mmCIF file of C-alpha atoms in Angstrom:
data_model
loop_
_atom_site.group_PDB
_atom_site.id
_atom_site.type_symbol
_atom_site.label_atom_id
_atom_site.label_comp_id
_atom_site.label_asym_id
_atom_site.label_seq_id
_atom_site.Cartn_x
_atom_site.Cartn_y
_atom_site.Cartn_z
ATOM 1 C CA UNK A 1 0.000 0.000 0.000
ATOM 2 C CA UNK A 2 2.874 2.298 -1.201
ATOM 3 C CA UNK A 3 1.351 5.122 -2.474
ATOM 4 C CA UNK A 4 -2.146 5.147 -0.223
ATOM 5 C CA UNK A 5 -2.557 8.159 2.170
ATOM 6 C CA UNK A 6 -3.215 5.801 5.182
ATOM 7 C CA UNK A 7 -4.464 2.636 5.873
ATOM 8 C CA UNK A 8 -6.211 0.944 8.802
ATOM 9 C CA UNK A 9 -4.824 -2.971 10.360
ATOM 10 C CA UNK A 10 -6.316 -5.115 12.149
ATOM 11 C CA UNK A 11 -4.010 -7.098 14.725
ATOM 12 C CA UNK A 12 -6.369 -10.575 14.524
ATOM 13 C CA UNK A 13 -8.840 -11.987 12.451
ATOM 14 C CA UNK A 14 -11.821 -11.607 15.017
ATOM 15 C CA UNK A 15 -11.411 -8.021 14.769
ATOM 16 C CA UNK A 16 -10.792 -7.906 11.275
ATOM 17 C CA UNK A 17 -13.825 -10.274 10.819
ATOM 18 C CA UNK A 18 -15.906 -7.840 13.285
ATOM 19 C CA UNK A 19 -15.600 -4.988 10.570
ATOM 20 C CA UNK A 20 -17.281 -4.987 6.836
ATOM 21 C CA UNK A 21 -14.120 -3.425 5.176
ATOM 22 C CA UNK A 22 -16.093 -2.399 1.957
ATOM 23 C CA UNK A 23 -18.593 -0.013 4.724
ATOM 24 C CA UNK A 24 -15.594 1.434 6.711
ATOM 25 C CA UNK A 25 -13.793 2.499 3.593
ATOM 26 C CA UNK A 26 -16.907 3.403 1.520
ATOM 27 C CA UNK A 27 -17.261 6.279 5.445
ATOM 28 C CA UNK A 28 -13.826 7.640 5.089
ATOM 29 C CA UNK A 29 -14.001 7.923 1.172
ATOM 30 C CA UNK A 30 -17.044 9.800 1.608
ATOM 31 C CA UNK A 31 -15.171 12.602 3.747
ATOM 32 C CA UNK A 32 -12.042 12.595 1.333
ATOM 33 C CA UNK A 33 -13.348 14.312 -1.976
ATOM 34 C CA UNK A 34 -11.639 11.646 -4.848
ATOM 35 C CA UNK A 35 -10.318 9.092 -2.723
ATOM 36 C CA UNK A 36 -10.086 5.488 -4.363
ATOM 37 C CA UNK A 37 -10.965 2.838 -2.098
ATOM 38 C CA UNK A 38 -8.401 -0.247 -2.511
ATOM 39 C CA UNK A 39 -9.666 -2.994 -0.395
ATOM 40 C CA UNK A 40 -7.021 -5.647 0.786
ATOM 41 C CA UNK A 41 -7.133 -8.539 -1.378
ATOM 42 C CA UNK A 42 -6.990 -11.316 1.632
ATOM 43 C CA UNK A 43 -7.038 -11.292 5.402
ATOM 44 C CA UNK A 44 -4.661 -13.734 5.857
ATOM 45 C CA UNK A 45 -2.344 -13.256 8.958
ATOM 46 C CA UNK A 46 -0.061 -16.103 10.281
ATOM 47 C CA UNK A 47 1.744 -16.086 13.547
ATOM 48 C CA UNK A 48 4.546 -18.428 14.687
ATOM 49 C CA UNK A 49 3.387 -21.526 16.209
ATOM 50 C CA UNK A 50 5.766 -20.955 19.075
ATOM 51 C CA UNK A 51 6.483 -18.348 21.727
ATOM 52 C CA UNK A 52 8.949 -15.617 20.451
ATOM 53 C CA UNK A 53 12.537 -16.445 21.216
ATOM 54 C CA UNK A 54 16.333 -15.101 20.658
ATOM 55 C CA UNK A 55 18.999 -17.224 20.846
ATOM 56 C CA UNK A 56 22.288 -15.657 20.484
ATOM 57 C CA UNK A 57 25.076 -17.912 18.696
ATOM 58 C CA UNK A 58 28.628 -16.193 18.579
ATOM 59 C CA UNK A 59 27.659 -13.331 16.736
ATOM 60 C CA UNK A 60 24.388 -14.059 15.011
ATOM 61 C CA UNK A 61 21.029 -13.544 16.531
ATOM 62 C CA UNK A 62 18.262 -15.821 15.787
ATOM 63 C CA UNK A 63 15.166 -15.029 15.989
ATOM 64 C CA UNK A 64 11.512 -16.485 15.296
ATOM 65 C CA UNK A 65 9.468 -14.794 12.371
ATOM 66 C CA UNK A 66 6.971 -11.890 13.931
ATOM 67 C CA UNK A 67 3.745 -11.796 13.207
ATOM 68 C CA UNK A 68 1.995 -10.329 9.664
ATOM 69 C CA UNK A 69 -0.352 -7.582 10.767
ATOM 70 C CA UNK A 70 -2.897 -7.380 7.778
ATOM 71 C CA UNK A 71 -4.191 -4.234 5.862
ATOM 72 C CA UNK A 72 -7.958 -3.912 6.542
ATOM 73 C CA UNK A 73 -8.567 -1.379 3.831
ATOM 74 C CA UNK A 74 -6.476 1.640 2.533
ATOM 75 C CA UNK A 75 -7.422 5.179 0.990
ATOM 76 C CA UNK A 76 -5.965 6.483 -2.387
ATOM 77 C CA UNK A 77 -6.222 10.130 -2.571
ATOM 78 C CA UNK A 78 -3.593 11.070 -4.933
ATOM 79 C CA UNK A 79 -1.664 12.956 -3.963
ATOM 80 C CA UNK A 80 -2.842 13.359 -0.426
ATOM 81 C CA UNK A 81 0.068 11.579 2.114
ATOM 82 C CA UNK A 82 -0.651 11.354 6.087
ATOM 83 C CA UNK A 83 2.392 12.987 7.091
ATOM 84 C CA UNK A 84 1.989 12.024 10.932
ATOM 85 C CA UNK A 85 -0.303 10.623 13.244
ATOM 86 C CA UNK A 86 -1.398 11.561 16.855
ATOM 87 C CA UNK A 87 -3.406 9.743 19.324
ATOM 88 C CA UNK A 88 -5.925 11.308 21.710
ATOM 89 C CA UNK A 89 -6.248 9.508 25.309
ATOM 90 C CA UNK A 90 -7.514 5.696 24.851
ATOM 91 C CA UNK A 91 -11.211 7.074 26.338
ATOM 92 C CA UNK A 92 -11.947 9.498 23.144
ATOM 93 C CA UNK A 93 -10.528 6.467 20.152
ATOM 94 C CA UNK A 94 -9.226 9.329 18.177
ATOM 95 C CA UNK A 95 -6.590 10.375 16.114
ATOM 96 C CA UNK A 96 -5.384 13.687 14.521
ATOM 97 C CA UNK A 97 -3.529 12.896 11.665
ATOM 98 C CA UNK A 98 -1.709 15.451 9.500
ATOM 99 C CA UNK A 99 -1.166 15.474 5.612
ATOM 100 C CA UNK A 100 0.477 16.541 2.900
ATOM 101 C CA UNK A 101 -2.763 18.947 1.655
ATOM 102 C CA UNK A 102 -2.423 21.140 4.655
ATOM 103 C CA UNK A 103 -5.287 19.663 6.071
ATOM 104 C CA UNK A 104 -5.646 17.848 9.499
ATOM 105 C CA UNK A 105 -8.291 14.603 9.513
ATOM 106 C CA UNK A 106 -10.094 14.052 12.434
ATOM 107 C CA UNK A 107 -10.509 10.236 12.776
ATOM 108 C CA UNK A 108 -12.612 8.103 14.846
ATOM 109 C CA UNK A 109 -11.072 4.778 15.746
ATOM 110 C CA UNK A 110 -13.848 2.737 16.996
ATOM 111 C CA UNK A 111 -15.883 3.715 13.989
ATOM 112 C CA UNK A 112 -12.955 3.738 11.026
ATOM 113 C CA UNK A 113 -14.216 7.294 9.716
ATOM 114 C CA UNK A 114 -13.270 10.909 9.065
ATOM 115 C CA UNK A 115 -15.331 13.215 11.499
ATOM 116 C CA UNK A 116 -13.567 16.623 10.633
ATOM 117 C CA UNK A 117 -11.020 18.105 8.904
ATOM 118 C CA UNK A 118 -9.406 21.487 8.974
ATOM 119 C CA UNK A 119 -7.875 23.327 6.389
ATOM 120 C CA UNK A 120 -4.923 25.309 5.668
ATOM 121 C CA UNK A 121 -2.634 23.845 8.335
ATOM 122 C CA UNK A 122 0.638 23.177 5.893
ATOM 123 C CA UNK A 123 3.135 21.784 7.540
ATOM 124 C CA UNK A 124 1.602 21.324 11.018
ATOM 125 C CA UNK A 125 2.165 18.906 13.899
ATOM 126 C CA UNK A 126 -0.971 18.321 16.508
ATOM 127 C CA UNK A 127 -1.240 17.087 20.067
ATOM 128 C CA UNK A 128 -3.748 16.542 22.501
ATOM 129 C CA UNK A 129 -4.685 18.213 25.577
ATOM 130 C CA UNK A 130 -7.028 18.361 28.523
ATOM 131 C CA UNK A 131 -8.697 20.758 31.275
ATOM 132 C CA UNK A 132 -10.854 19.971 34.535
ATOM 133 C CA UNK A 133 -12.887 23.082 34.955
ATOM 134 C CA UNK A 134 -15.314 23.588 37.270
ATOM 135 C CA UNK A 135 -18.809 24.348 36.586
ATOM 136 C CA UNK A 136 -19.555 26.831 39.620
ATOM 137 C CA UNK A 137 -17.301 28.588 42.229
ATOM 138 C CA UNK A 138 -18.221 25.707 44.562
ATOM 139 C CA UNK A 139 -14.460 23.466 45.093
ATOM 140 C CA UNK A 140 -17.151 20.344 46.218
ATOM 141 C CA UNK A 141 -18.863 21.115 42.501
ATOM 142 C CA UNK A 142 -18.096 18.115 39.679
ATOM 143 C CA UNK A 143 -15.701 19.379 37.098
ATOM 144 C CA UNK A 144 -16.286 19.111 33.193
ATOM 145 C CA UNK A 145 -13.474 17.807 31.108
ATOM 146 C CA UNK A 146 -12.808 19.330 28.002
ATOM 147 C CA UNK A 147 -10.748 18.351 25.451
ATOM 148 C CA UNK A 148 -8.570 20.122 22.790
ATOM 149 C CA UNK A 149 -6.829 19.752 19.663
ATOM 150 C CA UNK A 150 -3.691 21.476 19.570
ATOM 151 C CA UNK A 151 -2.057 22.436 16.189
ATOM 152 C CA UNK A 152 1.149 24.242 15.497
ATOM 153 C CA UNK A 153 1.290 25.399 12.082
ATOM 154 C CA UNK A 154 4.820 25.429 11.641
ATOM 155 C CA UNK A 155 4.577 27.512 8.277
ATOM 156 C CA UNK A 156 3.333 30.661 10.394
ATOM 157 C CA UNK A 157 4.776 29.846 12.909
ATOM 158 C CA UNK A 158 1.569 29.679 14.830
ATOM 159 C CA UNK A 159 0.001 27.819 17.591
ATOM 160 C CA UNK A 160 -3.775 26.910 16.827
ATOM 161 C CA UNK A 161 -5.638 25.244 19.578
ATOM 162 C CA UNK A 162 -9.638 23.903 18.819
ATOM 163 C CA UNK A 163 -12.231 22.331 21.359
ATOM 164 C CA UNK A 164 -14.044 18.857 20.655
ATOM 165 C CA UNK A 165 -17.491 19.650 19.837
ATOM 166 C CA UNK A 166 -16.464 22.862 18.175
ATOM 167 C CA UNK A 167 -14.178 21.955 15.588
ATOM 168 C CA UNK A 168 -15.257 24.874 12.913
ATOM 169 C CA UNK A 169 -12.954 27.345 14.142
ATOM 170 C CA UNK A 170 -10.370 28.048 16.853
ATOM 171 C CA UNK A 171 -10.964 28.371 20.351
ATOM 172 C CA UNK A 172 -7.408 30.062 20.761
ATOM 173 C CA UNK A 173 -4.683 31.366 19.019
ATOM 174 C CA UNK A 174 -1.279 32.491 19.367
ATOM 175 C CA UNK A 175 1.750 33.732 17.220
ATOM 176 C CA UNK A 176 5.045 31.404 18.762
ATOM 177 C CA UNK A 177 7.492 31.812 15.861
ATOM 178 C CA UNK A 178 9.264 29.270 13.512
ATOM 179 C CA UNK A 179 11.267 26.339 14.438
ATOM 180 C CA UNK A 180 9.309 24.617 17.385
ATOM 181 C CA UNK A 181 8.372 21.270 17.424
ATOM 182 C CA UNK A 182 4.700 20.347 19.815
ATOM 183 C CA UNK A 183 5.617 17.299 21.162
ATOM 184 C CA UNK A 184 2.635 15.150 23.350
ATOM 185 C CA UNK A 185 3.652 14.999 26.882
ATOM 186 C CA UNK A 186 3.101 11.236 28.423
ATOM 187 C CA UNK A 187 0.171 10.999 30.537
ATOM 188 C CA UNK A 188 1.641 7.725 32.254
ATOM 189 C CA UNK A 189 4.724 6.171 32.858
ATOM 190 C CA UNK A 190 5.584 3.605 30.860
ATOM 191 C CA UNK A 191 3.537 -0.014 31.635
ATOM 192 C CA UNK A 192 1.593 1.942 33.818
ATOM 193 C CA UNK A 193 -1.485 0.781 32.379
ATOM 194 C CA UNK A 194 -0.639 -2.478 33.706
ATOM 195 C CA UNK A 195 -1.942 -4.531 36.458
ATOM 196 C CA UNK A 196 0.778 -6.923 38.006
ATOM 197 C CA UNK A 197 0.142 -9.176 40.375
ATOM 198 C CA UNK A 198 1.579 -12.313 41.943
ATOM 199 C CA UNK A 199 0.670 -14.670 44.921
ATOM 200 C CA UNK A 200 2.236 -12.483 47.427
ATOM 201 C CA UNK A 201 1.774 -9.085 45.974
ATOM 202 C CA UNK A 202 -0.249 -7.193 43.882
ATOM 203 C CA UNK A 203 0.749 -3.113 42.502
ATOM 204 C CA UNK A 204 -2.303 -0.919 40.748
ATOM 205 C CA UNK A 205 -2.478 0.189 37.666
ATOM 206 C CA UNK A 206 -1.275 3.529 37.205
ATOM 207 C CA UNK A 207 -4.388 6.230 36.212
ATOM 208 C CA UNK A 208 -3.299 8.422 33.426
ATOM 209 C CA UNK A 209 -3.176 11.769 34.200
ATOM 210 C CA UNK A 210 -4.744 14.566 32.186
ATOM 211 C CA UNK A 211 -3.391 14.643 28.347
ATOM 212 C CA UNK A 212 -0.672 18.027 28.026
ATOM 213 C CA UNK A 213 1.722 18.851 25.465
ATOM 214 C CA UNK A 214 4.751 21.106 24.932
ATOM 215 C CA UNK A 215 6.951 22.910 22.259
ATOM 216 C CA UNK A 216 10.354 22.432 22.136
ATOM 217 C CA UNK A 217 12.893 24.558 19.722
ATOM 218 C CA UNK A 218 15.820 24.212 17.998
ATOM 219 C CA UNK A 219 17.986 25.096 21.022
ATOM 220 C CA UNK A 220 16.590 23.400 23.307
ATOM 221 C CA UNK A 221 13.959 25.744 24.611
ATOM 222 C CA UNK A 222 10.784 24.198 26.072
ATOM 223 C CA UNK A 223 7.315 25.956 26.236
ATOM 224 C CA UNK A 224 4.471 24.511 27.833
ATOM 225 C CA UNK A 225 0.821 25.033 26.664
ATOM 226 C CA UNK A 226 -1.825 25.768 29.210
ATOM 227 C CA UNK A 227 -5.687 26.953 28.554
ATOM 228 C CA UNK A 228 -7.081 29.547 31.089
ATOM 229 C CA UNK A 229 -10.851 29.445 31.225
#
């Protein structure tokens, strides 16, 4: 799938099987004006009938063969190219990815389909962040979480920043110069997701903290992005 501007795998054949690749790709080509849908030809996937090992022999490593993660479906939009990809928290099953067009797609995971795209973002790089914000005065009142897209559009040299739920135009705005680089800030250590237990002990999973992101530049210089509400 060389020259498609992304495709979607499936790690096993239950979930590939779960999906009707023809519907998913007939959603996303309906949000891509031109695309050309090229369905994968089989689902076949094989894994190696025995666990992964390495075996080190003088100076050659052997290992088993890994397993063939299979194509579900991929989207020709000559000459549209996802450029990069960014992942929202697991709890939203998004992704903002970035193309060659200028454009940034809005994806839904779950669903395999293009929910928004902006335009005129050339050359831009996205993260993810979140707030807690109260909904009175009152410290004992629930808090609302609100999630944003954050976009630096490294052409300007601008930092663009635009609320789930109101995706038509930006809910912020700044001039930041050329040469940064947004980078997403982890929201758990690594494995933290992880319960491990054994007969004599058992240590939590780790809860993810709220998504934040950063710019770094050239030299070295880090910036971190907050939202004041």
């Amino acid at each position: 799938h060389g020259d498609a501007a992304f495709g979607v795998f499936m790690t096993n054949e239950d979930a590939t099987m779960s999906y009707s690749a023809v519907d998913i790709a007939g959603k996303v080509a309906a949000k891509v004006t031109g695309a050309v849908i090229n369905i994968a030809k089989s689902y076949f996937w094989r894994s190696s009938p025995q666990p992964s090992l390495r075996e080190a022999t003088g100076n050659t490593i052997i290992t088993d063969p890994g397993t063939i993660v299979p194509c579900a479906f991929a989207i020709h939009d000559t000459p549209r190219k996802v450029l990069d990809i960014s992942l929202a928290p697991a709890s939203y099953a998004l992704a903002a990815l970035t193309d060659s067009l200028g454009r940034v797609l809005v994806f839904d995971l779950e669903n395999c389909e293009v929910v928004h795209m902006l335009k005129g973002l050339r050359g831009s790089q996205c993260a993810w962040l979140e707030i807690d914000q109260q909904s009175t005065n009152d410290e004992d009142a629930p808090t609302k979480r609100r999630m944003f897209i954050v976009v630096y559009a490294g052409r300007r040299g601008t930092v663009e920043v635009f609320e789930l739920g109101s995706l038509e135009k930006p809910f912020a705005s700044v001039s930041v110069g050329l040469g940064w680089r947004l980078v997403q800030c982890p929201t758990q250590p690594l494995g933290g997701s992880l319960v491990v237990g054994s007969h004599a002990s058992t240590r939590r999973a780790t809860l993810p903290t709220l998504a934040t992101c950063m710019l770094i530049s050239e030299n070295a210089q880090t910036a971190h992005i907050h939202i004041n509400v």
